[in-house]
CSV table of C-alpha atoms in Angstrom, one decimal:
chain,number,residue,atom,x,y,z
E,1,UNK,CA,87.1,102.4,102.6
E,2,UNK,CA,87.1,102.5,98.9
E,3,UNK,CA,86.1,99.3,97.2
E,4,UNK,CA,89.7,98.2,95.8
E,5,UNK,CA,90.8,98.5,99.0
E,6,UNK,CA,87.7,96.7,100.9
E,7,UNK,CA,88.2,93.6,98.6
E,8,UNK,CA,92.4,93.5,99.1
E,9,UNK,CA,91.4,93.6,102.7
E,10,UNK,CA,88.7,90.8,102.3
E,11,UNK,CA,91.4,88.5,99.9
E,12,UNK,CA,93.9,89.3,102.2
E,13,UNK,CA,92.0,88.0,105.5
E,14,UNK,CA,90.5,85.0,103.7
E,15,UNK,CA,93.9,83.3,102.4
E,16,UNK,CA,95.7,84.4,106.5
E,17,UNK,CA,92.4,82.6,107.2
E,18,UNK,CA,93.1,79.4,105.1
E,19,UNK,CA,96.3,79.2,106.1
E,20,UNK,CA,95.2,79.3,109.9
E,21,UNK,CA,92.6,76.5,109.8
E,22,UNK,CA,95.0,73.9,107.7
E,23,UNK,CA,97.5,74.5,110.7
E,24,UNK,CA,95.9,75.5,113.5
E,25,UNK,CA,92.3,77.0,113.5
E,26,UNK,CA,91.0,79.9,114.1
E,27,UNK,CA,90.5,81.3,111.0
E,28,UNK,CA,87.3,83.1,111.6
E,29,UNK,CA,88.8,85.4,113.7
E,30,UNK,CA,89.5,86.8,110.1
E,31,UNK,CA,87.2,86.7,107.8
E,32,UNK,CA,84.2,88.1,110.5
E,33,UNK,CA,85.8,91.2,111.4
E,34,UNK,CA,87.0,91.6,107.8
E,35,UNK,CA,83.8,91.7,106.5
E,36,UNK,CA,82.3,93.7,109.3
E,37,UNK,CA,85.2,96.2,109.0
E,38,UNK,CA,84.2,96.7,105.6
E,39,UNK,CA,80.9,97.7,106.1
E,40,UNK,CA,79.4,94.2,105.9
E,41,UNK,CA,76.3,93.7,108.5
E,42,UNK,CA,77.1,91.7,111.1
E,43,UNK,CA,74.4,88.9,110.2
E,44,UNK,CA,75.5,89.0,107.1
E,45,UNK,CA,79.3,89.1,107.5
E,46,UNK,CA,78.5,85.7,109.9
E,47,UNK,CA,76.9,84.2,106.8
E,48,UNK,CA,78.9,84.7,104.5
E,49,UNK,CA,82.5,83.9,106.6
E,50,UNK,CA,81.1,80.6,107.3
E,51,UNK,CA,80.7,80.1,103.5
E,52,UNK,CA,84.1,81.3,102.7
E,53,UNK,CA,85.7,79.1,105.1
E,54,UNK,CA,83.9,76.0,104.4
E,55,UNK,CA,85.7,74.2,101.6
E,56,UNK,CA,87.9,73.9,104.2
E,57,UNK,CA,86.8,70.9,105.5
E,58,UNK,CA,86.4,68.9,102.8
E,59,UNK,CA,90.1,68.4,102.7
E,60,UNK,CA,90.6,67.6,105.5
E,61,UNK,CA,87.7,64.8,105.5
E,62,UNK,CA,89.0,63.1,102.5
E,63,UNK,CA,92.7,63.1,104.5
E,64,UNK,CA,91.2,61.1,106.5
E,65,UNK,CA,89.0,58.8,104.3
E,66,UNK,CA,90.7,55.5,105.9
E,67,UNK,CA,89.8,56.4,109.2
E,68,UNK,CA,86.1,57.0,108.7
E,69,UNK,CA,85.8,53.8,106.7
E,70,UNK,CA,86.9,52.7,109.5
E,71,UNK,CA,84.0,53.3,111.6
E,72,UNK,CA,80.6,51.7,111.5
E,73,UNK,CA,78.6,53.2,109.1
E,74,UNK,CA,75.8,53.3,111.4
E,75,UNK,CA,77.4,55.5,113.5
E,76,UNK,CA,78.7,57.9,111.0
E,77,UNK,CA,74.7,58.1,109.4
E,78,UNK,CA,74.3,58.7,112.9
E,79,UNK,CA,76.3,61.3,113.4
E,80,UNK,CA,76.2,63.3,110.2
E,81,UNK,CA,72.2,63.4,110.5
E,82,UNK,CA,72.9,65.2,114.3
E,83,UNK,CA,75.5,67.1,112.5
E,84,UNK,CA,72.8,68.3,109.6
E,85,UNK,CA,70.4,68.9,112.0
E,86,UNK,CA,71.9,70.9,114.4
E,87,UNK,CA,73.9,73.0,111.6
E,88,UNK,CA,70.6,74.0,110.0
E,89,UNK,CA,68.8,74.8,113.7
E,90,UNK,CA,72.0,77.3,114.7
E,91,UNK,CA,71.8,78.5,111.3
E,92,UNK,CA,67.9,79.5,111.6
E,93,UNK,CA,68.7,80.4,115.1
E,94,UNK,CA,70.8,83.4,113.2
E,95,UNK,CA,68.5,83.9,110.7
E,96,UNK,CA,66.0,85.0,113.7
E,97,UNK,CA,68.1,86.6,115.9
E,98,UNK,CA,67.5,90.4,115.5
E,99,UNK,CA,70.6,92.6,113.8
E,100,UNK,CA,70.9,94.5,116.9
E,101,UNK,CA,70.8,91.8,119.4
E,102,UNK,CA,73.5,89.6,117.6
E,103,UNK,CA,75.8,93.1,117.2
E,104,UNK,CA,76.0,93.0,120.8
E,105,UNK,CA,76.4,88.9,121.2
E,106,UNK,CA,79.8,89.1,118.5
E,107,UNK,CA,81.9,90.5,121.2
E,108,UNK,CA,81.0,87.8,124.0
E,109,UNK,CA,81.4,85.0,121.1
E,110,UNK,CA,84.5,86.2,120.0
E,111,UNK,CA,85.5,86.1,123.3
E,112,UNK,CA,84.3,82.8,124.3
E,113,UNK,CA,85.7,81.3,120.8
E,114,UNK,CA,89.8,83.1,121.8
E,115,UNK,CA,89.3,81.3,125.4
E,116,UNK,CA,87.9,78.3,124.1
E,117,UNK,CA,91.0,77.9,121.6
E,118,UNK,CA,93.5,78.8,124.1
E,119,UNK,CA,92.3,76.2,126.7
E,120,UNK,CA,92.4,73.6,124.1
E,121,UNK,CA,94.8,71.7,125.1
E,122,UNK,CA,93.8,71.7,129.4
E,123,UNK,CA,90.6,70.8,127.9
E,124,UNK,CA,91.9,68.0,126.0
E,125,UNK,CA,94.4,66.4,128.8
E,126,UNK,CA,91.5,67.4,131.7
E,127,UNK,CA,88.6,65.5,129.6
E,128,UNK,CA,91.0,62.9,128.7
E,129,UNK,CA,91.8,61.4,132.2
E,130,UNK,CA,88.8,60.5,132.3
E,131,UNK,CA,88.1,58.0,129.8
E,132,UNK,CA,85.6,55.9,131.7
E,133,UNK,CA,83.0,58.5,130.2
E,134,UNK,CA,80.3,57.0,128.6
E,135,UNK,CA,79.6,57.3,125.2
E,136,UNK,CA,76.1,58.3,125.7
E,137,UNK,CA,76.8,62.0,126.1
E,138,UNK,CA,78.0,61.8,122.5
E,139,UNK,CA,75.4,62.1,120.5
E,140,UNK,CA,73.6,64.9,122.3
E,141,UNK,CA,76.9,67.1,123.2
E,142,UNK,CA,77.3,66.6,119.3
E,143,UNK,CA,73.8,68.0,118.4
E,144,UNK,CA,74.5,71.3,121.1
E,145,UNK,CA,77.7,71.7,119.4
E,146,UNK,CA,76.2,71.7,116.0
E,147,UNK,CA,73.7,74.2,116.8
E,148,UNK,CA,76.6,76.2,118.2
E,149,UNK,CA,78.9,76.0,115.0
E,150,UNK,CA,75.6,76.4,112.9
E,151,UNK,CA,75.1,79.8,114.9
E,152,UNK,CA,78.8,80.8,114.6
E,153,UNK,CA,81.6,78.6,113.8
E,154,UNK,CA,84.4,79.9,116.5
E,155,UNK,CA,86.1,77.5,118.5
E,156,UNK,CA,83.9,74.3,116.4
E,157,UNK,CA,86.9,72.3,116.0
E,158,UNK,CA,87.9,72.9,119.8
E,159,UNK,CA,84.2,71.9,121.2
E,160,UNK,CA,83.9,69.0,118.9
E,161,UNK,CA,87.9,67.2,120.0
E,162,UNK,CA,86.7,68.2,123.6
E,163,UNK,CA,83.7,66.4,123.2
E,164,UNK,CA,84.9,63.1,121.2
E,165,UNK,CA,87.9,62.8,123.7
E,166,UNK,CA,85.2,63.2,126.9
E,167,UNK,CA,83.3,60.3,125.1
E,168,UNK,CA,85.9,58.1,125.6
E,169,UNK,CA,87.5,58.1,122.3
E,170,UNK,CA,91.3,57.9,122.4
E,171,UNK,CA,92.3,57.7,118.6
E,172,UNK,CA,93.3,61.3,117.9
E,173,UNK,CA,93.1,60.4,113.8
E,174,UNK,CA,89.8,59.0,114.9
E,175,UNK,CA,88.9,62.3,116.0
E,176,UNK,CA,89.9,64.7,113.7
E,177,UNK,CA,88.2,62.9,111.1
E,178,UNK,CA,85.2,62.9,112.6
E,179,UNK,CA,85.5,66.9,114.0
E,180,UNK,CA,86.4,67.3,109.7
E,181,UNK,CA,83.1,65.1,109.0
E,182,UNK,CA,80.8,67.0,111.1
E,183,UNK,CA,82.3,70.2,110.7
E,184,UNK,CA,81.9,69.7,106.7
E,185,UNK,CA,78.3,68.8,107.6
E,186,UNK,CA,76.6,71.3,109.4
E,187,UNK,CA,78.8,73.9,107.5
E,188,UNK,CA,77.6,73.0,104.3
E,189,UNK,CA,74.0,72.8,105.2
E,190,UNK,CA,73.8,75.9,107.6
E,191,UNK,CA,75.6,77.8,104.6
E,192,UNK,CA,72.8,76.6,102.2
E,193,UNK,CA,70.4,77.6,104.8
E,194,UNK,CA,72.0,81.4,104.7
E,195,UNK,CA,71.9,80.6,100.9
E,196,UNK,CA,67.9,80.4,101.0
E,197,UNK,CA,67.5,83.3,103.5
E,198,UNK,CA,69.7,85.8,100.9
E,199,UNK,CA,72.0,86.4,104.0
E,200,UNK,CA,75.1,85.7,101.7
E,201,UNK,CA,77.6,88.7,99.8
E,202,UNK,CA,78.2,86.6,96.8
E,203,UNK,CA,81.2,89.0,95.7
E,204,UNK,CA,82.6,89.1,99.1
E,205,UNK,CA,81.9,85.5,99.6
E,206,UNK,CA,83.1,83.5,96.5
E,207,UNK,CA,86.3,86.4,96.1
E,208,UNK,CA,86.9,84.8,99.9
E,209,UNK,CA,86.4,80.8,99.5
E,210,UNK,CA,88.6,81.2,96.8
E,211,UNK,CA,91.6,83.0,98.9
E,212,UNK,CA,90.8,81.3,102.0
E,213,UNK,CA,91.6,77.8,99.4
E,214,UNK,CA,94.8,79.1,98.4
E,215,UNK,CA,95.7,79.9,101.8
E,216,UNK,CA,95.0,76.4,102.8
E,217,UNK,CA,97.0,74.9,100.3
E,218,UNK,CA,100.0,77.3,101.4
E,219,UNK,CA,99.3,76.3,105.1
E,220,UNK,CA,99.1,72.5,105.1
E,221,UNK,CA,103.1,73.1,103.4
E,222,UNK,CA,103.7,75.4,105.8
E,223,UNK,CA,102.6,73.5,108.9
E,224,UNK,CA,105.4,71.3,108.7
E,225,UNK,CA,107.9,74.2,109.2
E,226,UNK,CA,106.2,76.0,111.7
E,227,UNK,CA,106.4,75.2,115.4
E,228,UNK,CA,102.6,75.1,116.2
E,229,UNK,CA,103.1,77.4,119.5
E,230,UNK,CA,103.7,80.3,117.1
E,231,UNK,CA,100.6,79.3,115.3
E,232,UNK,CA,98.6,78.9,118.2
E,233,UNK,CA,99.8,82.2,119.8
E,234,UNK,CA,99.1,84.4,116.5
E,235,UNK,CA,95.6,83.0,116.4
E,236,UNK,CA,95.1,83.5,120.2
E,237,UNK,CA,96.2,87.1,119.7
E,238,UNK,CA,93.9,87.7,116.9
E,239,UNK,CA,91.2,86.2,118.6
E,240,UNK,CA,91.9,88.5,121.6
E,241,UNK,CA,92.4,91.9,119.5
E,242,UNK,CA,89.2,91.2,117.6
E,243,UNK,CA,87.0,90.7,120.8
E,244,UNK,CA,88.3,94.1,121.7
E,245,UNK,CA,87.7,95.8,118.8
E,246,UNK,CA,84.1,94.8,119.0
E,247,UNK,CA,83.9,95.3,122.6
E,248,UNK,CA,85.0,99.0,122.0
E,249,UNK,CA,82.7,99.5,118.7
E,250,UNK,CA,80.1,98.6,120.9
């Protein structure tokens, strides 16, 4: 693929992406494949989707600046530092894990990322009957799921509502602004830790956070005309077209 072409493709995958994580998620399924499909290494092309889809989150923290001041700020210096942590341990994690090795873990992590975002929602209703979970799991289900999104960002959003609903929490503005808190967290950091290691494509990757903004911008209009089925169904197809792809390159 000539170059022209690579970085339309790139542009092209980052702003579908922003507009897929303002309504729905998922926008990874993008930008990785993208960037692998255009010769990117796979390490590499990890690295630098998570930096193109992180600006992200700060919107959708500050959307929800009320509910976080809100909270005790106790629990939220708590939380951010398990956050911080465990973004820069996945993100080492990475850093260590050989080229080959990691080639042959995308498929199964795309794969568990399109099931994990499909069963969203049994996860959500299953974990939420049962309320009377206590809080205590929260703080170490939040450091494995850092280390997780800090390793590869798939499914994070999914893991970290799954996790704050099995805790017992039951205010869904509650939760998303602490999934936008965290996320923003341990994206930031493990990206600076990619930053340090040279693992980033600087052309690739600032060409991409800039798309991926304007598609976010277009998709937080747009998700109040779409039904979020459609959404949910187009990223759940992605999701399951990419894990092939890698399957069969494999």
């Amino acid at each position: 693929m000539d170059p022209l072409h690579a970085y339309l493709l790139l542009a092209l995958a980052a702003f579908a992406a922003g507009v897929l994580n303002a309504i729905a998620g998922g926008g990874s399924f993008l930008t990785f494949p993208a960037l692998v499909f255009t010769g990117v290494p796979p390490i590499v092309a990890n690295a630098t989707s998570a930096l193109a889809v992180s600006p992200g989150y700060l919107g959708g923290t500050l959307g929800f600046r009320r509910e976080l001041r809100d909270l005790p700020p106790a629990r939220l210096r708590r939380e951010t530092l398990l956050a911080s942590i465990g973004g820069v341990v996945g993100a080492l994690l990475l850093l260590v894990t050989p080229a080959s090795v990691f080639a042959g873990i995308v498929p199964w992590l795309l794969l568990f990322a399109t099931v994990l975002f499909a069963a969203g929602p049994l996860i959500a209703n299953r974990v939420g009957a049962r309320q009377g979970a206590k809080a205590r799991w929260r703080d170490p289900g939040l450091f494995a799921v850092s280390i997780y999104g800090g390793y590869f960002n798939g499914g994070l959003g999914i893991l970290l509502m799954a996790l704050y609903t099995l805790a017992g929490e039951s205010r869904i503005n509650t939760m998303n602004a602490l999934k936008n808190l965290n996320s923003l967290v341990l994206s930031w950091l493990s990206v600076a830790a990619f930053v340090v290691a040279g693992a980033i494509a600087w052309k690739q990757g600032v060409l991409m956070m800039v798309a991926a903004t304007l598609g976010g911008f277009v998709g937080a209009h747009g998700a109040r005309r779409l039904p979020a089925a459609w959404i949910r169904a187009v990223v759940i197809a992605t999701g399951a077209i990419m894990s092939v792809v890698f399957f069969a390159r494999g």
